[in-house]
mmCIF file of N, CA and C in Angstrom:
data_model
loop_
_atom_site.group_PDB
_atom_site.id
_atom_site.type_symbol
_atom_site.label_atom_id
_atom_site.label_comp_id
_atom_site.label_asym_id
_atom_site.label_seq_id
_atom_site.Cartn_x
_atom_site.Cartn_y
_atom_site.Cartn_z
ATOM 1 N N UNK A 8 -99.926 -183.344 -167.131
ATOM 2 C CA UNK A 8 -100.010 -183.352 -168.579
ATOM 3 C C UNK A 8 -101.476 -183.280 -168.983
ATOM 4 N N UNK A 9 -101.732 -182.822 -170.160
ATOM 5 C CA UNK A 9 -103.100 -182.729 -170.659
ATOM 6 C C UNK A 9 -103.241 -183.569 -171.928
ATOM 7 N N UNK A 10 -104.450 -183.685 -172.404
ATOM 8 C CA UNK A 10 -104.721 -184.410 -173.632
ATOM 9 C C UNK A 10 -103.992 -183.724 -174.782
ATOM 10 N N UNK A 11 -103.219 -184.488 -175.532
ATOM 11 C CA UNK A 11 -102.395 -183.884 -176.576
ATOM 12 C C UNK A 11 -102.242 -184.843 -177.751
ATOM 13 N N UNK A 12 -102.360 -184.301 -178.958
ATOM 14 C CA UNK A 12 -102.171 -185.076 -180.185
ATOM 15 C C UNK A 12 -100.719 -184.897 -180.636
ATOM 16 N N UNK A 13 -99.887 -185.917 -180.407
ATOM 17 C CA UNK A 13 -98.469 -185.778 -180.756
ATOM 18 C C UNK A 13 -98.241 -185.765 -182.265
ATOM 19 N N UNK A 14 -99.267 -186.108 -183.030
ATOM 20 C CA UNK A 14 -99.148 -186.026 -184.489
ATOM 21 C C UNK A 14 -98.897 -184.576 -184.913
ATOM 22 N N UNK A 15 -99.370 -183.619 -184.123
ATOM 23 C CA UNK A 15 -99.129 -182.207 -184.440
ATOM 24 C C UNK A 15 -97.633 -181.906 -184.485
ATOM 25 N N UNK A 16 -96.884 -182.431 -183.517
ATOM 26 C CA UNK A 16 -95.435 -182.222 -183.510
ATOM 27 C C UNK A 16 -94.774 -182.851 -184.728
ATOM 28 N N UNK A 17 -95.213 -184.051 -185.078
ATOM 29 C CA UNK A 17 -94.631 -184.755 -186.225
ATOM 30 C C UNK A 17 -94.878 -183.969 -187.513
ATOM 31 N N UNK A 18 -96.087 -183.443 -187.660
ATOM 32 C CA UNK A 18 -96.438 -182.671 -188.856
ATOM 33 C C UNK A 18 -95.660 -181.359 -188.897
ATOM 34 N N UNK A 19 -95.578 -180.663 -187.779
ATOM 35 C CA UNK A 19 -94.825 -179.401 -187.743
ATOM 36 C C UNK A 19 -93.356 -179.633 -188.076
ATOM 37 N N UNK A 20 -92.787 -180.710 -187.574
ATOM 38 C CA UNK A 20 -91.395 -181.043 -187.875
ATOM 39 C C UNK A 20 -91.217 -181.293 -189.376
ATOM 40 N N UNK A 21 -92.138 -182.046 -189.962
ATOM 41 C CA UNK A 21 -92.056 -182.336 -191.398
ATOM 42 C C UNK A 21 -92.216 -181.060 -192.226
ATOM 43 N N UNK A 22 -93.115 -180.183 -191.818
ATOM 44 C CA UNK A 22 -93.305 -178.914 -192.524
ATOM 45 C C UNK A 22 -92.009 -178.110 -192.490
ATOM 46 N N UNK A 23 -91.411 -177.982 -191.327
ATOM 47 C CA UNK A 23 -90.148 -177.240 -191.208
ATOM 48 C C UNK A 23 -89.068 -177.841 -192.102
ATOM 49 N N UNK A 24 -88.960 -179.147 -192.066
ATOM 50 C CA UNK A 24 -87.928 -179.848 -192.836
ATOM 51 C C UNK A 24 -88.120 -179.639 -194.342
ATOM 52 N N UNK A 25 -89.337 -179.763 -194.811
ATOM 53 C CA UNK A 25 -89.612 -179.632 -196.247
ATOM 54 C C UNK A 25 -89.479 -178.180 -196.701
ATOM 55 N N UNK A 26 -90.033 -177.243 -195.933
ATOM 56 C CA UNK A 26 -89.995 -175.846 -196.364
ATOM 57 C C UNK A 26 -88.584 -175.268 -196.380
ATOM 58 N N UNK A 27 -87.666 -175.844 -195.616
ATOM 59 C CA UNK A 27 -86.262 -175.396 -195.671
ATOM 60 C C UNK A 27 -85.658 -175.641 -197.046
ATOM 61 N N UNK A 28 -86.150 -176.664 -197.731
ATOM 62 C CA UNK A 28 -85.597 -177.009 -199.041
ATOM 63 C C UNK A 28 -86.403 -176.422 -200.191
ATOM 64 N N UNK A 29 -87.554 -175.851 -199.906
ATOM 65 C CA UNK A 29 -88.448 -175.329 -200.946
ATOM 66 C C UNK A 29 -88.583 -173.820 -200.816
ATOM 67 N N UNK A 30 -87.695 -173.090 -201.436
ATOM 68 C CA UNK A 30 -87.713 -171.622 -201.360
ATOM 69 C C UNK A 30 -88.832 -171.022 -202.209
ATOM 70 N N UNK A 31 -89.489 -171.836 -203.041
ATOM 71 C CA UNK A 31 -90.576 -171.363 -203.898
ATOM 72 C C UNK A 31 -91.941 -171.420 -203.204
ATOM 73 N N UNK A 32 -91.970 -171.852 -201.955
ATOM 74 C CA UNK A 32 -93.219 -172.008 -201.208
ATOM 75 C C UNK A 32 -93.278 -170.951 -200.109
ATOM 76 N N UNK A 33 -94.423 -170.303 -199.974
ATOM 77 C CA UNK A 33 -94.612 -169.322 -198.908
ATOM 78 C C UNK A 33 -94.534 -170.039 -197.559
ATOM 79 N N UNK A 34 -93.791 -169.470 -196.622
ATOM 80 C CA UNK A 34 -93.697 -170.092 -195.308
ATOM 81 C C UNK A 34 -94.196 -169.163 -194.195
ATOM 82 N N UNK A 35 -95.156 -168.294 -194.555
ATOM 83 C CA UNK A 35 -95.756 -167.427 -193.539
ATOM 84 C C UNK A 35 -96.566 -168.292 -192.568
ATOM 85 N N UNK A 36 -96.903 -167.719 -191.427
ATOM 86 C CA UNK A 36 -97.618 -168.458 -190.387
ATOM 87 C C UNK A 36 -98.972 -168.975 -190.879
ATOM 88 N N UNK A 37 -99.697 -168.180 -191.661
ATOM 89 C CA UNK A 37 -101.009 -168.602 -192.182
ATOM 90 C C UNK A 37 -100.863 -169.829 -193.075
ATOM 91 N N UNK A 38 -99.901 -169.801 -193.987
ATOM 92 C CA UNK A 38 -99.696 -170.946 -194.881
ATOM 93 C C UNK A 38 -99.250 -172.174 -194.098
ATOM 94 N N UNK A 39 -98.360 -171.992 -193.121
ATOM 95 C CA UNK A 39 -97.910 -173.115 -192.295
ATOM 96 C C UNK A 39 -99.087 -173.759 -191.553
ATOM 97 N N UNK A 40 -99.959 -172.924 -190.985
ATOM 98 C CA UNK A 40 -101.117 -173.458 -190.264
ATOM 99 C C UNK A 40 -102.086 -174.161 -191.210
ATOM 100 N N UNK A 41 -102.286 -173.607 -192.402
ATOM 101 C CA UNK A 41 -103.156 -174.260 -193.387
ATOM 102 C C UNK A 41 -102.581 -175.614 -193.791
ATOM 103 N N UNK A 42 -101.275 -175.660 -194.023
ATOM 104 C CA UNK A 42 -100.605 -176.919 -194.389
ATOM 105 C C UNK A 42 -100.781 -177.939 -193.268
ATOM 106 N N UNK A 43 -100.547 -177.509 -192.031
ATOM 107 C CA UNK A 43 -100.675 -178.418 -190.896
ATOM 108 C C UNK A 43 -102.101 -178.939 -190.760
ATOM 109 N N UNK A 44 -103.080 -178.063 -190.878
ATOM 110 C CA UNK A 44 -104.481 -178.478 -190.733
ATOM 111 C C UNK A 44 -104.871 -179.497 -191.798
ATOM 112 N N UNK A 45 -104.471 -179.239 -193.036
ATOM 113 C CA UNK A 45 -104.808 -180.165 -194.126
ATOM 114 C C UNK A 45 -104.144 -181.517 -193.894
ATOM 115 N N UNK A 46 -102.853 -181.508 -193.568
ATOM 116 C CA UNK A 46 -102.135 -182.769 -193.350
ATOM 117 C C UNK A 46 -102.720 -183.530 -192.160
ATOM 118 N N UNK A 47 -102.983 -182.829 -191.058
ATOM 119 C CA UNK A 47 -103.521 -183.491 -189.869
ATOM 120 C C UNK A 47 -104.896 -184.093 -190.117
ATOM 121 N N UNK A 48 -105.680 -183.496 -190.981
ATOM 122 C CA UNK A 48 -106.996 -184.051 -191.299
ATOM 123 C C UNK A 48 -106.907 -185.323 -192.128
ATOM 124 N N UNK A 49 -105.726 -185.617 -192.668
ATOM 125 C CA UNK A 49 -105.535 -186.830 -193.469
ATOM 126 C C UNK A 49 -104.652 -187.862 -192.779
ATOM 127 N N UNK A 50 -104.297 -187.606 -191.538
ATOM 128 C CA UNK A 50 -103.471 -188.534 -190.766
ATOM 129 C C UNK A 50 -104.224 -188.960 -189.509
ATOM 130 N N UNK A 51 -103.959 -190.166 -189.021
ATOM 131 C CA UNK A 51 -104.641 -190.588 -187.791
ATOM 132 C C UNK A 51 -104.090 -189.829 -186.585
ATOM 133 N N UNK A 52 -104.960 -189.415 -185.681
ATOM 134 C CA UNK A 52 -104.473 -188.727 -184.478
ATOM 135 C C UNK A 52 -103.743 -189.710 -183.565
ATOM 136 N N UNK A 53 -102.837 -189.184 -182.770
ATOM 137 C CA UNK A 53 -102.105 -189.982 -181.776
ATOM 138 C C UNK A 53 -102.176 -189.223 -180.454
ATOM 139 N N UNK A 54 -103.274 -189.425 -179.740
ATOM 140 C CA UNK A 54 -103.493 -188.712 -178.486
ATOM 141 C C UNK A 54 -102.819 -189.423 -177.322
ATOM 142 N N UNK A 55 -102.250 -188.613 -176.433
ATOM 143 C CA UNK A 55 -101.642 -189.115 -175.207
ATOM 144 C C UNK A 55 -102.066 -188.208 -174.059
ATOM 145 N N UNK A 56 -101.988 -188.751 -172.837
ATOM 146 C CA UNK A 56 -102.313 -187.942 -171.665
ATOM 147 C C UNK A 56 -101.230 -188.010 -170.593
ATOM 148 N N UNK A 57 -100.246 -188.885 -170.777
ATOM 149 C CA UNK A 57 -99.155 -188.986 -169.813
ATOM 150 C C UNK A 57 -97.819 -188.902 -170.538
ATOM 151 N N UNK A 58 -96.786 -188.585 -169.772
ATOM 152 C CA UNK A 58 -95.452 -188.543 -170.367
ATOM 153 C C UNK A 58 -95.025 -189.936 -170.831
ATOM 154 N N UNK A 59 -95.389 -190.951 -170.082
ATOM 155 C CA UNK A 59 -95.067 -192.327 -170.468
ATOM 156 C C UNK A 59 -95.744 -192.672 -171.797
ATOM 157 N N UNK A 60 -97.007 -192.273 -171.945
ATOM 158 C CA UNK A 60 -97.725 -192.509 -173.192
ATOM 159 C C UNK A 60 -97.088 -191.762 -174.352
ATOM 160 N N UNK A 61 -96.632 -190.549 -174.084
ATOM 161 C CA UNK A 61 -95.975 -189.761 -175.124
ATOM 162 C C UNK A 61 -94.678 -190.433 -175.572
ATOM 163 N N UNK A 62 -93.881 -190.878 -174.625
ATOM 164 C CA UNK A 62 -92.625 -191.559 -174.969
ATOM 165 C C UNK A 62 -92.881 -192.846 -175.755
ATOM 166 N N UNK A 63 -93.905 -193.589 -175.340
ATOM 167 C CA UNK A 63 -94.264 -194.823 -176.036
ATOM 168 C C UNK A 63 -94.669 -194.538 -177.476
ATOM 169 N N UNK A 64 -95.524 -193.547 -177.688
ATOM 170 C CA UNK A 64 -95.978 -193.218 -179.040
ATOM 171 C C UNK A 64 -94.839 -192.679 -179.900
ATOM 172 N N UNK A 65 -93.981 -191.860 -179.321
ATOM 173 C CA UNK A 65 -92.842 -191.331 -180.084
ATOM 174 C C UNK A 65 -91.918 -192.471 -180.505
ATOM 175 N N UNK A 66 -91.720 -193.444 -179.643
ATOM 176 C CA UNK A 66 -90.903 -194.610 -179.999
ATOM 177 C C UNK A 66 -91.562 -195.388 -181.138
ATOM 178 N N UNK A 67 -92.876 -195.521 -181.105
ATOM 179 C CA UNK A 67 -93.602 -196.211 -182.171
ATOM 180 C C UNK A 67 -93.512 -195.461 -183.500
ATOM 181 N N UNK A 68 -93.311 -194.150 -183.434
ATOM 182 C CA UNK A 68 -93.258 -193.332 -184.636
ATOM 183 C C UNK A 68 -91.902 -193.412 -185.339
ATOM 184 N N UNK A 69 -90.959 -194.106 -184.740
ATOM 185 C CA UNK A 69 -89.625 -194.197 -185.318
ATOM 186 C C UNK A 69 -89.535 -195.344 -186.327
ATOM 187 N N UNK A 70 -90.393 -195.311 -187.319
ATOM 188 C CA UNK A 70 -90.293 -196.307 -188.383
ATOM 189 C C UNK A 70 -90.492 -195.615 -189.727
ATOM 190 N N UNK A 71 -89.961 -196.221 -190.762
ATOM 191 C CA UNK A 71 -89.948 -195.588 -192.078
ATOM 192 C C UNK A 71 -91.337 -195.380 -192.658
ATOM 193 N N UNK A 72 -92.247 -196.319 -192.448
ATOM 194 C CA UNK A 72 -93.587 -196.175 -193.010
ATOM 195 C C UNK A 72 -94.331 -195.007 -192.379
ATOM 196 N N UNK A 73 -94.216 -194.855 -191.067
ATOM 197 C CA UNK A 73 -94.862 -193.742 -190.382
ATOM 198 C C UNK A 73 -94.327 -192.423 -190.922
ATOM 199 N N UNK A 74 -93.011 -192.311 -190.995
ATOM 200 C CA UNK A 74 -92.391 -191.077 -191.493
ATOM 201 C C UNK A 74 -92.795 -190.806 -192.936
ATOM 202 N N UNK A 75 -92.838 -191.841 -193.759
ATOM 203 C CA UNK A 75 -93.239 -191.677 -195.158
ATOM 204 C C UNK A 75 -94.682 -191.195 -195.263
ATOM 205 N N UNK A 76 -95.558 -191.715 -194.429
ATOM 206 C CA UNK A 76 -96.963 -191.297 -194.443
ATOM 207 C C UNK A 76 -97.099 -189.825 -194.068
ATOM 208 N N UNK A 77 -96.364 -189.392 -193.052
ATOM 209 C CA UNK A 77 -96.419 -187.998 -192.620
ATOM 210 C C UNK A 77 -95.882 -187.083 -193.722
ATOM 211 N N UNK A 78 -94.728 -187.427 -194.263
ATOM 212 C CA UNK A 78 -94.119 -186.599 -195.316
ATOM 213 C C UNK A 78 -95.023 -186.534 -196.543
ATOM 214 N N UNK A 79 -95.634 -187.648 -196.905
ATOM 215 C CA UNK A 79 -96.533 -187.679 -198.071
ATOM 216 C C UNK A 79 -97.707 -186.722 -197.878
ATOM 217 N N UNK A 80 -98.344 -186.762 -196.712
ATOM 218 C CA UNK A 80 -99.497 -185.900 -196.465
ATOM 219 C C UNK A 80 -99.090 -184.435 -196.363
ATOM 220 N N UNK A 81 -97.939 -184.163 -195.760
ATOM 221 C CA UNK A 81 -97.461 -182.784 -195.673
ATOM 222 C C UNK A 81 -97.136 -182.260 -197.065
ATOM 223 N N UNK A 82 -96.488 -183.065 -197.885
ATOM 224 C CA UNK A 82 -96.147 -182.637 -199.248
ATOM 225 C C UNK A 82 -97.406 -182.347 -200.061
ATOM 226 N N UNK A 83 -98.427 -183.188 -199.925
ATOM 227 C CA UNK A 83 -99.692 -182.946 -200.627
ATOM 228 C C UNK A 83 -100.339 -181.654 -200.143
ATOM 229 N N UNK A 84 -100.292 -181.418 -198.836
ATOM 230 C CA UNK A 84 -100.876 -180.201 -198.268
ATOM 231 C C UNK A 84 -100.110 -178.961 -198.732
ATOM 232 N N UNK A 85 -98.794 -179.058 -198.803
ATOM 233 C CA UNK A 85 -97.979 -177.941 -199.279
ATOM 234 C C UNK A 85 -98.365 -177.577 -200.704
ATOM 235 N N UNK A 86 -98.497 -178.553 -201.548
ATOM 236 C CA UNK A 86 -98.862 -178.291 -202.947
ATOM 237 C C UNK A 86 -100.252 -177.665 -203.038
ATOM 238 N N UNK A 87 -101.186 -178.144 -202.225
ATOM 239 C CA UNK A 87 -102.545 -177.608 -202.240
ATOM 240 C C UNK A 87 -102.554 -176.143 -201.805
ATOM 241 N N UNK A 88 -101.853 -175.832 -200.721
ATOM 242 C CA UNK A 88 -101.800 -174.461 -200.220
ATOM 243 C C UNK A 88 -101.037 -173.574 -201.195
ATOM 244 N N UNK A 89 -99.984 -174.099 -201.790
ATOM 245 C CA UNK A 89 -99.187 -173.315 -202.743
ATOM 246 C C UNK A 89 -100.010 -172.932 -203.976
ATOM 247 N N UNK A 90 -100.890 -173.835 -204.411
ATOM 248 C CA UNK A 90 -101.735 -173.532 -205.582
ATOM 249 C C UNK A 90 -102.727 -172.414 -205.286
ATOM 250 N N UNK A 91 -103.218 -172.366 -204.054
ATOM 251 C CA UNK A 91 -104.248 -171.388 -203.712
ATOM 252 C C UNK A 91 -104.077 -170.914 -202.268
ATOM 253 N N UNK A 92 -103.054 -170.083 -202.007
ATOM 254 C CA UNK A 92 -102.848 -169.583 -200.644
ATOM 255 C C UNK A 92 -104.009 -168.707 -200.197
ATOM 256 N N UNK A 93 -104.296 -168.724 -198.908
ATOM 257 C CA UNK A 93 -105.433 -167.985 -198.363
ATOM 258 C C UNK A 93 -105.036 -166.690 -197.666
ATOM 259 N N UNK A 94 -103.868 -166.161 -198.006
ATOM 260 C CA UNK A 94 -103.458 -164.901 -197.393
ATOM 261 C C UNK A 94 -103.439 -163.810 -198.455
ATOM 262 N N UNK A 95 -103.302 -162.577 -198.009
ATOM 263 C CA UNK A 95 -103.361 -161.449 -198.943
ATOM 264 C C UNK A 95 -102.038 -161.206 -199.650
#
């Protein structure tokens, strides 16, 4: 295993979940990456280097406050990107 920020998976999952319900938001790859970058810059990283560490962190992420924090930052990032998308 290599050094990995599992927060990336959590953010990507939240982006997918939210964009499925928001047909008014562009979901191209550029916008998705911009949303992820903005949200990740406002969330604490969760780096792991072993599978055991990954399982431990994922178990810790199974709480309502953690999920609410991720969804809040992703929603803010979606609105920011939607106001001023950086694609043609």
